[in-house]
Amino acid sequence: MKKIALLTATLICTAGLFAQTADEEEKIILPELTTTVTGDSLTAGKDAVPDFSDVLPSESEDLPMPKLPGIQTGNVYDEPEADFSSASDKQIFANGLIGAGIPGYFTGDFSIYKSSGDNPFSLKFSHENQNGYGKHDVTEGYFDRRTLLSGEKTITTKNFVFDFSAAYDNSAYGLQEKSEAFYDINYQTVSTKDNIKWKLPYGFAFNLGGQAEWYNRYEGKNKDSVSSLLSQQEDGDVFFLNPVFKAQWENYGFNIAFLSDYQCEFFYNSESTAGSEDTSLISRGEFTLAFGWKNDFLKIAADGGVVVGNEIGGNTALPVFSLDFTGTFKAGSRDLVIEATGGLLSELTKYSDAEKAYLFTASSILPSESTDWFGSLKLSLPIGSKLTLDAGTTFKKTAFGNGSWEADYSQTIGTENLYGLTEKERTILISQAALSFSWKIFTVELEWKNNALHVPSNEYSNVIGGNLDFQSSLANWGFNAGLYETIGEDVDLCPVIKGGAFYKLRDSISLELAVDDVVKLIFRKDRDYGESIYLKRAGSAKILVHFFF
């Protein structure tokens, strides 16, 4: 009952999502939206205030290479948006997607949004599932599904900007008759992220915001089965709270900010065994002073601060700092962009993020602090008028004994055959490059990614691949094709071959045919989920209908 009451209170607090101010003067802006469900998490830009990326540093962005937990459908073109509110000064847009395929595939994705004026909003619903992998049937536990409901609302007045958002995310994976006690594993999350910005004269501003999240992971239990897992491994309830305060001054190209970020994460109910590590409550605070300057072609930033908390290794406090440089220079009619950053980064990996990134895990403890020395260099180099080279490298080395957290797929937990999370001190060098060529209505792209010195348990040491895209001059039909190959120890050397084509029946309806992992689809072969005992999706064909209101 306590969990239900807290969940209800969270949803009531986000009811202001749909408040809207009247008599707005608006200019229509059509946003770029992607309606296809993927298993990936989105990361906001570094300077986006309401997304808190200033105080919640993220991993460097990867090229669009395949990842183990990904759930993807093929999109071969950008969907247009249509206005169904003619004769009104309020511009509201909607689009959607529905589709089905083999083996046992279904998806639906619908969005309603208003992006113009001072008070935009969005509502999104999506569902995707696949019943059966290759020659294995859903009744044997080979399935996955995901449902997502989210909403965002912004209210702008003369001196204030209010941002509200809330989301419900539910997903499940079959345990493929590998576990004696359980038949599936389920993840559900209710979250909210809100921010109030108070704009003052002369470039001063204050931001007060935060995040709250309830995460529940539980396993479906076989009848008359007995489990040896701890209570939080069978049915883990974790609450996460993150209030954030930011005071800043921005003028004449300069930016000075003070950031205060507190994070608290805890199990609702947990137990431990004698002699085992008991990490059931994480409390940490980070205080940072940041400086920046920019003009039309240069951007320089520096920040420094301190982290304190109860799970930061054997340290009383941790220093953090970073130096950033971005230069944009003209190379003919195009831009050459160089980005360099480095320093000492310390962050807390949320329990929910870790378990969703590394599937089939049921950790008995919360991940503690991860601290890294890091350096990164990125380059976007135009070559002539049609070629572009994007390349980058990132170096990370564990500092102060606070390693990174990932799944240990080399050892299962008892006869339940789930996995735990483990802390690893590691040094890693990540290199990636993409070469793209655009000519009229054709685009060709070659990609490569390499993990050296250490390979995370949900990635590969090398991935190479390429894509070909074509879209007619009238944008009423097109196709694409792609091929990816993984290289390393104990990897499946069968390449992932995918493709798709679309045809626009009318302005409001388009049809798409997409196939993924063609070789596995034809021969009904399996793909392993990393080094685990489980399988992942291997081969599908689907028909998708895109429609616009």
C-alpha positions as a printed NumPy array, in Angstrom:
array([[  0.   ,   0.   ,   0.   ],
       [  2.873,   2.382,   0.746],
       [  4.259,   1.847,  -2.769],
       [  0.86 ,   2.444,  -4.344],
       [  0.337,   5.621,  -2.311],
       [  3.754,   6.991,  -3.275],
       [  3.201,   6.122,  -6.943],
       [ -0.218,   7.847,  -6.891],
       [  1.273,  10.955,  -5.309],
       [  3.96 ,  11.099,  -8.009],
       [  1.369,  10.965, -10.788],
       [ -0.795,  13.637,  -9.091],
       [  2.216,  15.928,  -8.81 ],
       [  2.715,  15.7  , -12.582],
       [ -0.922,  16.494, -13.371],
       [  0.119,  20.069, -14.124],
       [  1.566,  18.672, -17.33 ],
       [ -1.509,  19.606, -19.283],
       [ -2.005,  23.18 , -18.005],
       [ -1.777,  25.719, -20.791],
       [ -1.83 ,  29.478, -21.096],
       [ -4.338,  31.135, -23.44 ],
       [ -3.938,  33.96 , -25.93 ],
       [ -0.541,  32.921, -27.232],
       [  1.165,  34.416, -30.254],
       [  2.69 ,  31.459, -32.007],
       [  4.951,  30.627, -34.891],
       [  4.684,  27.15 , -36.366],
       [  7.801,  25.016, -35.92 ],
       [  7.756,  21.44 , -37.136],
       [ 10.01 ,  19.282, -34.92 ],
       [ 11.892,  16.208, -35.971],
       [ 10.284,  13.198, -34.304],
       [ 11.062,   9.502, -34.574],
       [  8.104,   7.262, -33.921],
       [  9.793,   3.88 , -34.088],
       [ 10.424,   2.269, -30.695],
       [ 14.01 ,   1.507, -29.889],
       [ 15.598,   0.138, -26.764],
       [ 18.031,   3.031, -26.554],
       [ 18.157,   5.829, -24.055],
       [ 18.277,   9.377, -25.263],
       [ 20.888,  11.751, -23.969],
       [ 20.349,  15.475, -23.894],
       [ 22.847,  18.012, -25.105],
       [ 25.365,  19.265, -22.608],
       [ 23.898,  22.755, -22.357],
       [ 20.208,  21.795, -22.136],
       [ 19.098,  23.299, -18.79 ],
       [ 15.929,  21.326, -17.975],
       [ 17.592,  18.019, -18.847],
       [ 20.178,  18.517, -16.064],
       [ 23.049,  17.341, -18.222],
       [ 25.148,  20.095, -16.665],
       [ 25.118,  18.198, -13.399],
       [ 24.498,  14.659, -14.585],
       [ 27.402,  13.895, -16.953],
       [ 26.808,  11.199, -19.538],
       [ 28.915,   8.817, -21.549],
       [ 30.279,  10.119, -24.814],
       [ 27.941,   9.572, -27.72 ],
       [ 28.495,   6.479, -29.823],
       [ 28.004,   6.011, -33.502],
       [ 24.777,   4.192, -34.391],
       [ 26.273,   0.727, -34.032],
       [ 24.21 ,  -2.296, -32.926],
       [ 24.116,  -2.974, -29.178],
       [ 23.094,  -6.136, -27.395],
       [ 19.938,  -4.933, -25.594],
       [ 18.609,  -3.007, -28.595],
       [ 15.065,  -3.459, -29.864],
       [ 14.817,  -1.848, -33.267],
       [ 12.541,  -1.476, -36.25 ],
       [ 13.662,  -0.081, -39.545],
       [ 13.   ,   3.524, -40.452],
       [ 14.103,   4.383, -43.968],
       [ 12.813,   7.919, -44.217],
       [ 11.867,  10.942, -42.145],
       [  8.16 ,  11.129, -41.44 ],
       [  6.279,  14.336, -42.239],
       [  3.95 ,  15.898, -39.711],
       [  0.439,  17.098, -40.477],
       [ -1.698,  19.787, -38.864],
       [ -5.257,  18.781, -37.976],
       [ -6.179,  22.083, -36.339],
       [ -6.95 ,  24.338, -39.313],
       [ -9.203,  27.286, -38.5  ],
       [ -7.476,  27.527, -35.125],
       [ -4.491,  29.558, -34.032],
       [ -3.195,  26.58 , -32.036],
       [ -0.96 ,  24.335, -34.104],
       [ -1.26 ,  20.73 , -32.95 ],
       [  0.32 ,  17.846, -34.792],
       [ -0.018,  14.078, -34.698],
       [  1.595,  11.078, -36.3  ],
       [  1.679,   7.348, -35.755],
       [  2.911,   3.976, -36.832],
       [  1.444,   0.49 , -36.697],
       [  2.947,  -2.703, -38.01 ],
       [  3.273,  -6.464, -37.793],
       [  5.677,  -9.119, -38.989],
       [  7.351, -12.454, -38.458],
       [  8.165, -14.074, -36.158],
       [  5.307, -12.791, -33.962],
       [  6.132,  -9.101, -34.278],
       [  3.817,  -6.159, -33.537],
       [  4.391,  -2.448, -32.965],
       [  2.293,   0.672, -32.465],
       [  3.529,   4.211, -31.838],
       [  1.412,   7.368, -31.558],
       [  2.273,  10.983, -30.766],
       [  0.306,  14.217, -30.281],
       [  2.287,  17.393, -29.784],
       [  2.345,  21.151, -29.983],
       [  5.767,  22.702, -30.445],
       [  4.975,  26.336, -31.216],
       [  4.572,  29.324, -28.922],
       [  5.565,  29.582, -25.304],
       [  3.585,  26.584, -24.037],
       [  4.332,  23.439, -26.067],
       [  3.403,  19.92 , -25.   ],
       [  3.727,  16.343, -26.198],
       [  1.998,  13.043, -25.458],
       [  3.457,   9.758, -26.676],
       [  2.411,   6.113, -26.486],
       [  4.303,   3.173, -27.945],
       [  4.234,  -0.597, -27.716],
       [  6.416,  -3.243, -29.326],
       [  6.681,  -6.979, -28.857],
       [  8.154, -10.03 , -30.514],
       [  6.849, -13.503, -29.732],
       [  9.345, -16.13 , -30.776],
       [ 13.026, -15.983, -31.795],
       [ 13.961, -17.891, -34.964],
       [ 12.855, -21.504, -34.586],
       [ 12.01 , -21.041, -30.883],
       [  8.39 , -20.521, -29.864],
       [  6.939, -17.955, -27.48 ],
       [  5.58 , -20.804, -25.323],
       [  9.191, -21.762, -24.6  ],
       [  9.892, -18.308, -23.167],
       [ 11.395, -16.649, -26.25 ],
       [  9.773, -13.22 , -26.302],
       [ 10.229,  -9.571, -25.382],
       [  7.921,  -6.57 , -25.167],
       [  8.003,  -2.904, -24.22 ],
       [  5.304,  -0.302, -23.534],
       [  6.04 ,   3.392, -23.017],
       [  3.74 ,   6.295, -22.11 ],
       [  5.191,   9.783, -21.679],
       [  4.221,  13.438, -21.614],
       [  6.007,  16.784, -21.558],
       [  4.737,  20.319, -20.933],
       [  6.372,  23.756, -20.909],
       [  4.762,  26.926, -19.566],
       [  6.512,  30.232, -20.198],
       [  5.737,  33.574, -18.564],
       [  7.618,  36.859, -18.579],
       [ 10.119,  35.825, -15.899],
       [  9.579,  32.079, -15.445],
       [  9.841,  28.893, -17.486],
       [  8.189,  25.753, -16.076],
       [  9.122,  22.358, -17.525],
       [  7.24 ,  19.227, -16.512],
       [  7.597,  15.66 , -17.762],
       [  6.483,  12.213, -16.658],
       [  6.829,   8.713, -18.071],
       [  5.785,   5.108, -17.52 ],
       [  8.027,   2.413, -19.002],
       [  7.322,  -1.332, -18.853],
       [  9.308,  -4.117, -20.499],
       [  9.677,  -7.884, -20.144],
       [ 11.938, -10.656, -21.461],
       [ 11.267, -14.38 , -21.481],
       [ 13.796, -16.559, -19.661],
       [ 13.754, -19.2  , -22.406],
       [ 13.278, -22.169, -20.017],
       [ 16.782, -21.565, -18.662],
       [ 15.612, -20.823, -15.095],
       [ 14.12 , -23.477, -12.826],
       [ 12.275, -20.92 , -10.689],
       [ 11.19 , -18.19 , -13.141],
       [  9.708, -17.889, -16.626],
       [ 10.271, -14.162, -17.336],
       [ 11.867, -10.979, -15.981],
       [  9.96 ,  -7.682, -15.893],
       [ 11.049,  -4.057, -15.571],
       [  8.713,  -1.154, -14.837],
       [  9.575,   2.478, -14.143],
       [  7.524,   5.529, -13.2  ],
       [  9.523,   8.751, -13.394],
       [  9.142,  12.512, -13.426],
       [ 11.564,  15.32 , -14.276],
       [ 10.631,  18.933, -13.545],
       [ 12.361,  22.301, -13.578],
       [ 11.558,  25.936, -12.781],
       [ 13.754,  28.653, -14.263],
       [ 13.562,  32.185, -12.875],
       [ 14.968,  34.726, -15.331],
       [ 16.364,  37.925, -13.836],
       [ 17.779,  41.097, -15.432],
       [ 21.347,  41.379, -16.689],
       [ 21.644,  37.686, -17.578],
       [ 21.094,  36.199, -14.116],
       [ 18.902,  33.115, -13.64 ],
       [ 18.061,  30.5  , -11.032],
       [ 16.997,  26.927, -11.74 ],
       [ 15.318,  24.628,  -9.247],
       [ 14.365,  21.174, -10.396],
       [ 14.83 ,  17.505,  -9.944],
       [ 13.983,  13.952, -10.818],
       [ 12.064,  11.239,  -8.997],
       [ 11.794,   7.597, -10.022],
       [ 10.257,   4.34 ,  -8.825],
       [ 11.767,   1.245, -10.413],
       [ 10.498,  -2.294,  -9.964],
       [ 12.112,  -5.43 , -11.368],
       [ 10.434,  -8.758, -10.688],
       [ 10.455, -12.28 , -12.06 ],
       [  7.428, -14.37 , -12.992],
       [  7.608, -17.469, -10.807],
       [  6.961, -21.009, -11.989],
       [  4.284, -22.887, -10.07 ],
       [  5.522, -24.803,  -6.978],
       [  9.088, -23.576,  -7.576],
       [ 11.514, -22.561,  -4.816],
       [ 13.977, -19.694,  -5.17 ],
       [ 17.217, -19.105,  -3.274],
       [ 17.41 , -15.42 ,  -4.233],
       [ 17.221, -12.543,  -1.771],
       [ 13.963, -10.577,  -1.623],
       [ 15.349,  -7.627,  -3.644],
       [ 16.509, -10.042,  -6.353],
       [ 13.076, -11.628,  -6.697],
       [ 11.114,  -8.372,  -6.427],
       [ 13.304,  -5.279,  -6.257],
       [ 11.735,  -1.892,  -5.509],
       [ 14.129,   1.051,  -5.783],
       [ 13.374,   4.742,  -5.26 ],
       [ 15.563,   7.498,  -6.682],
       [ 15.414,  11.211,  -5.74 ],
       [ 17.531,  13.945,  -7.332],
       [ 16.903,  17.608,  -6.402],
       [ 19.05 ,  20.067,  -8.361],
       [ 19.806,  23.785,  -7.895],
       [ 21.624,  26.011, -10.37 ],
       [ 22.481,  29.703, -10.187],
       [ 24.   ,  31.257, -13.294],
       [ 25.   ,  34.456, -15.024],
       [ 25.304,  34.587, -18.797],
       [ 26.185,  37.693, -20.785],
       [ 28.702,  39.039, -23.298],
       [ 29.593,  35.459, -24.268],
       [ 30.56 ,  34.511, -20.694],
       [ 28.795,  31.982, -18.476],
       [ 29.335,  31.409, -14.744],
       [ 27.278,  28.878, -12.799],
       [ 27.099,  27.224,  -9.395],
       [ 25.571,  23.749,  -9.384],
       [ 24.274,  21.75 ,  -6.432],
       [ 23.118,  18.189,  -7.097],
       [ 21.93 ,  15.698,  -4.472],
       [ 21.127,  12.056,  -5.277],
       [ 19.511,   9.475,  -3.031],
       [ 18.741,   5.889,  -4.045],
       [ 17.45 ,   3.123,  -1.798],
       [ 15.715,  -0.253,  -1.726],
       [ 12.162,  -0.201,  -0.392],
       [ 12.774,  -3.614,   1.157],
       [ 15.983,  -5.647,   1.123],
       [ 17.91 ,  -8.307,   2.97 ],
       [ 21.51 ,  -9.455,   3.114],
       [ 23.401, -12.615,   3.946],
       [ 26.119, -12.996,   6.539],
       [ 29.417, -11.585,   5.329],
       [ 27.943, -10.091,   2.138],
       [ 28.171,  -6.467,   1.086],
       [ 25.113,  -4.457,   2.111],
       [ 24.628,  -1.504,  -0.238],
       [ 20.936,  -0.709,   0.168],
       [ 21.156,   3.103,   0.487],
       [ 23.178,   5.551,  -1.606],
       [ 23.443,   9.225,  -0.61 ],
       [ 25.71 ,  11.621,  -2.489],
       [ 26.076,  15.325,  -3.117],
       [ 28.   ,  17.153,  -5.812],
       [ 28.888,  20.847,  -5.748],
       [ 30.409,  22.413,  -8.852],
       [ 31.524,  25.843, -10.052],
       [ 31.562,  26.21 , -13.846],
       [ 32.969,  28.877, -16.18 ],
       [ 32.569,  29.267, -19.917],
       [ 33.13 ,  31.629, -22.827],
       [ 32.081,  31.421, -26.457],
       [ 31.908,  33.38 , -29.666],
       [ 30.888,  32.48 , -33.202],
       [ 33.62 ,  29.865, -33.694],
       [ 35.124,  29.021, -30.273],
       [ 33.702,  27.617, -27.071],
       [ 35.831,  27.133, -23.944],
       [ 34.581,  25.765, -20.629],
       [ 36.039,  24.655, -17.3  ],
       [ 34.467,  23.385, -14.126],
       [ 35.584,  21.983, -10.803],
       [ 33.942,  20.693,  -7.694],
       [ 33.687,  18.049,  -5.019],
       [ 31.619,  14.905,  -4.442],
       [ 30.715,  13.659,  -0.959],
       [ 28.668,  10.636,   0.019],
       [ 28.423,   7.334,   1.853],
       [ 29.443,   5.072,  -1.063],
       [ 32.397,   6.79 ,  -2.742],
       [ 34.956,   4.103,  -1.945],
       [ 37.348,   4.641,   0.929],
       [ 37.363,   8.388,   0.32 ],
       [ 36.078,  11.241,   2.461],
       [ 35.49 ,  13.351,  -0.664],
       [ 36.281,  13.18 ,  -4.363],
       [ 37.522,  16.039,  -6.553],
       [ 35.995,  16.45 , -10.014],
       [ 36.939,  18.77 , -12.856],
       [ 36.858,  19.074, -16.631],
       [ 38.241,  21.274, -19.402],
       [ 36.389,  21.579, -22.717],
       [ 37.25 ,  23.128, -26.066],
       [ 35.118,  23.29 , -29.215],
       [ 36.252,  25.024, -32.377],
       [ 34.203,  25.547, -35.534],
       [ 36.17 ,  26.685, -38.572],
       [ 35.206,  27.273, -42.175],
       [ 36.441,  24.721, -44.695],
       [ 35.152,  26.199, -47.918],
       [ 31.385,  26.392, -47.611],
       [ 31.253,  23.786, -44.817],
       [ 32.271,  23.628, -41.15 ],
       [ 35.253,  21.817, -39.671],
       [ 34.493,  21.017, -35.998],
       [ 37.049,  19.965, -33.384],
       [ 36.044,  19.014, -29.831],
       [ 38.434,  18.159, -26.988],
       [ 37.635,  17.466, -23.357],
       [ 39.345,  15.888, -20.382],
       [ 39.457,  15.741, -16.615],
       [ 38.266,  13.678, -13.659],
       [ 34.66 ,  12.459, -13.791],
       [ 32.693,  10.857, -10.966],
       [ 29.097,   9.694, -11.294],
       [ 26.49 ,   7.373,  -9.837],
       [ 25.013,   4.698, -12.098],
       [ 21.334,   4.253, -11.274],
       [ 20.231,   0.736, -10.424],
       [ 17.508,   0.859, -13.08 ],
       [ 19.892,   2.055, -15.791],
       [ 22.39 ,  -0.715, -15.011],
       [ 19.813,  -3.52 , -15.058],
       [ 18.22 ,  -2.3  , -18.282],
       [ 21.6  ,  -1.908, -19.99 ],
       [ 22.671,  -5.416, -18.923],
       [ 19.657,  -7.694, -19.344],
       [ 18.898, -10.811, -17.299],
       [ 20.473,  -9.302, -14.18 ],
       [ 19.018,  -9.234, -10.659],
       [ 21.501,  -7.422,  -8.451],
       [ 21.302,  -7.681,  -4.661],
       [ 23.161,  -4.374,  -4.164],
       [ 22.97 ,  -0.84 ,  -5.544],
       [ 25.852,   0.302,  -7.771],
       [ 28.173,   2.689,  -5.969],
       [ 30.253,   5.608,  -7.283],
       [ 32.279,   5.267, -10.497],
       [ 35.254,   7.603, -10.951],
       [ 37.403,   7.95 , -14.092],
       [ 40.253,   9.941, -15.474],
       [ 39.084,  10.679, -18.989],
       [ 39.998,  12.384, -22.225],
       [ 38.13 ,  12.704, -25.5  ],
       [ 38.859,  14.077, -28.952],
       [ 36.299,  14.373, -31.767],
       [ 36.629,  15.627, -35.327],
       [ 34.071,  16.378, -38.029],
       [ 36.005,  16.938, -41.246],
       [ 34.305,  17.909, -44.521],
       [ 36.104,  16.567, -47.589],
       [ 35.018,  18.481, -50.65 ],
       [ 31.293,  19.1  , -50.969],
       [ 30.031,  15.522, -50.64 ],
       [ 32.272,  13.608, -48.213],
       [ 32.308,  13.931, -44.393],
       [ 34.581,  12.149, -41.925],
       [ 33.434,  11.955, -38.301],
       [ 36.018,  10.406, -35.989],
       [ 36.709,  10.321, -32.29 ],
       [ 38.488,   8.573, -29.47 ],
       [ 37.761,   8.412, -25.747],
       [ 40.082,   7.224, -22.983],
       [ 38.935,   6.246, -19.471],
       [ 40.86 ,   4.894, -16.5  ],
       [ 39.408,   4.024, -13.099],
       [ 40.429,   6.456, -10.344],
       [ 40.326,   6.3  ,  -6.517],
       [ 39.316,   2.629,  -6.629],
       [ 35.782,   3.396,  -7.86 ],
       [ 35.301,   1.05 , -10.817],
       [ 32.571,   0.913, -13.445],
       [ 29.563,  -1.39 , -13.074],
       [ 28.564,  -4.046, -15.576],
       [ 27.116,  -7.549, -15.669],
       [ 29.261, -10.602, -15.069],
       [ 27.958, -13.006, -17.713],
       [ 30.585, -15.633, -16.861],
       [ 28.721, -16.885, -13.783],
       [ 25.003, -17.353, -13.1  ],
       [ 23.23 , -17.065,  -9.751],
       [ 22.232, -20.561,  -8.591],
       [ 19.646, -22.543, -10.546],
       [ 17.725, -19.319, -11.211],
       [ 20.321, -18.637, -13.936],
       [ 20.229, -14.857, -13.619],
       [ 23.282, -12.624, -13.361],
       [ 24.64 , -10.055, -10.955],
       [ 26.314,  -6.671, -11.386],
       [ 29.988,  -6.36 , -10.586],
       [ 32.39 ,  -3.439, -10.126],
       [ 35.439,  -3.496, -12.389],
       [ 38.529,  -1.332, -12.322],
       [ 39.404,  -0.92 , -15.969],
       [ 41.224,   1.104, -18.57 ],
       [ 39.412,   1.48 , -21.883],
       [ 40.121,   3.19 , -25.189],
       [ 37.094,   3.671, -27.437],
       [ 37.699,   4.652, -31.064],
       [ 35.056,   5.22 , -33.72 ],
       [ 34.77 ,   6.672, -37.2  ],
       [ 32.109,   7.218, -39.862],
       [ 32.677,   8.226, -43.471],
       [ 29.565,   9.45 , -45.3  ],
       [ 29.085,  10.35 , -48.938],
       [ 26.021,  12.215, -50.221],
       [ 25.28 ,  12.692, -53.9  ],
       [ 21.903,  13.957, -55.037],
       [ 19.416,  11.365, -53.745],
       [ 21.991,   8.788, -52.571],
       [ 23.746,   8.546, -49.199],
       [ 26.442,   5.986, -48.42 ],
       [ 27.94 ,   5.608, -44.937],
       [ 30.763,   3.404, -43.611],
       [ 31.185,   2.971, -39.84 ],
       [ 33.667,   1.428, -37.406],
       [ 33.902,   1.147, -33.643],
       [ 36.623,  -0.404, -31.483],
       [ 36.843,  -1.125, -27.745],
       [ 40.491,  -1.592, -26.791],
       [ 42.049,  -2.657, -23.474],
       [ 38.616,  -3.568, -22.084],
       [ 35.357,  -4.712, -23.682],
       [ 32.117,  -4.037, -21.726],
       [ 30.04 ,  -7.193, -21.348],
       [ 27.206,  -5.789, -23.494],
       [ 29.438,  -4.703, -26.39 ],
       [ 31.974,  -6.137, -28.859],
       [ 35.654,  -5.425, -29.418],
       [ 35.037,  -4.368, -33.037],
       [ 32.005,  -3.533, -35.155],
       [ 32.259,  -2.519, -38.796],
       [ 29.456,  -1.82 , -41.212],
       [ 27.832,   0.367, -43.79 ],
       [ 24.518,   1.744, -45.036],
       [ 23.108,   2.776, -48.41 ],
       [ 20.079,   5.09 , -48.535],
       [ 18.077,   6.251, -51.537],
       [ 15.07 ,   8.571, -51.628],
       [ 13.363,   9.761, -54.799],
       [ 13.467,  13.444, -55.695],
       [  9.755,  13.741, -54.828],
       [ 10.298,  11.822, -51.551],
       [  7.419,   9.487, -52.416],
       [  9.477,   6.281, -52.384],
       [ 12.88 ,   5.04 , -51.344],
       [ 14.938,   2.162, -49.955],
       [ 17.929,   1.396, -47.77 ],
       [ 20.303,  -1.503, -47.073],
       [ 22.885,  -2.124, -44.39 ],
       [ 25.467,  -4.659, -43.277],
       [ 27.271,  -4.959, -39.916],
       [ 29.906,  -7.421, -38.78 ],
       [ 31.29 ,  -8.015, -35.273],
       [ 34.919,  -9.019, -34.791],
       [ 36.467, -10.437, -31.641],
       [ 36.722, -13.517, -29.464],
       [ 33.746, -15.897, -29.337],
       [ 31.512, -13.725, -31.535],
       [ 28.995, -14.748, -34.17 ],
       [ 30.73 , -14.129, -37.495],
       [ 27.464, -14.175, -39.442],
       [ 26.925, -10.528, -40.532],
       [ 23.757,  -8.614, -39.731],
       [ 22.166,  -7.748, -43.093],
       [ 19.134,  -5.475, -43.052],
       [ 17.125,  -3.36 , -45.439],
       [ 13.841,  -1.671, -46.157],
       [ 11.743,   0.243, -48.64 ],
       [  8.864,   2.7  , -48.384],
       [  6.156,   3.97 , -50.69 ],
       [  3.895,   6.946, -50.041],
       [  0.302,   6.054, -50.929],
       [ -0.895,   9.594, -50.279],
       [  0.214,  12.588, -48.255],
       [ -1.107,  11.081, -45.024],
       [ -0.292,   7.359, -45.448],
       [  2.925,   5.527, -46.262],
       [  3.838,   1.844, -46.329],
       [  7.208,   0.45 , -45.263],
       [  8.717,  -3.011, -45.62 ],
       [ 11.679,  -3.745, -43.338],
       [ 13.829,  -6.83 , -42.841],
       [ 16.518,  -7.324, -40.21 ],
       [ 19.244,  -9.953, -39.848],
       [ 18.294, -11.578, -43.152],
       [ 20.613, -14.623, -42.964],
       [ 19.342, -15.626, -39.52 ],
       [ 15.761, -15.073, -40.675],
       [ 16.095, -17.339, -43.721],
       [ 17.923, -20.172, -41.955],
       [ 16.151, -19.661, -38.582],
       [ 19.424, -19.562, -36.665],
       [ 20.114, -18.076, -33.213],
       [ 22.094, -15.131, -31.911],
       [ 23.562, -15.209, -28.412],
       [ 23.071, -12.332, -26.007],
       [ 26.753, -11.586, -25.405],
       [ 28.417, -14.318, -23.348],
       [ 25.216, -15.165, -21.458],
       [ 23.234, -18.392, -21.773],
       [ 20.335, -16.456, -23.332],
       [ 19.426, -15.64 , -26.922],
       [ 18.322, -12.339, -28.438],
       [ 16.26 , -11.481, -31.511],
       [ 17.634, -12.981, -34.707],
       [ 15.89 , -12.133, -37.951],
       [ 12.544, -10.481, -38.638],
       [ 10.442,  -9.139, -41.494],
       [  7.709,  -6.573, -40.968],
       [  5.219,  -4.328, -42.733],
       [  4.694,  -0.891, -41.218],
       [  2.012,   1.707, -41.901],
       [  2.871,   5.358, -41.167],
       [ -0.09 ,   7.701, -40.928],
       [ -0.441,  11.41 , -40.279],
       [ -3.471,  13.299, -39.045]])
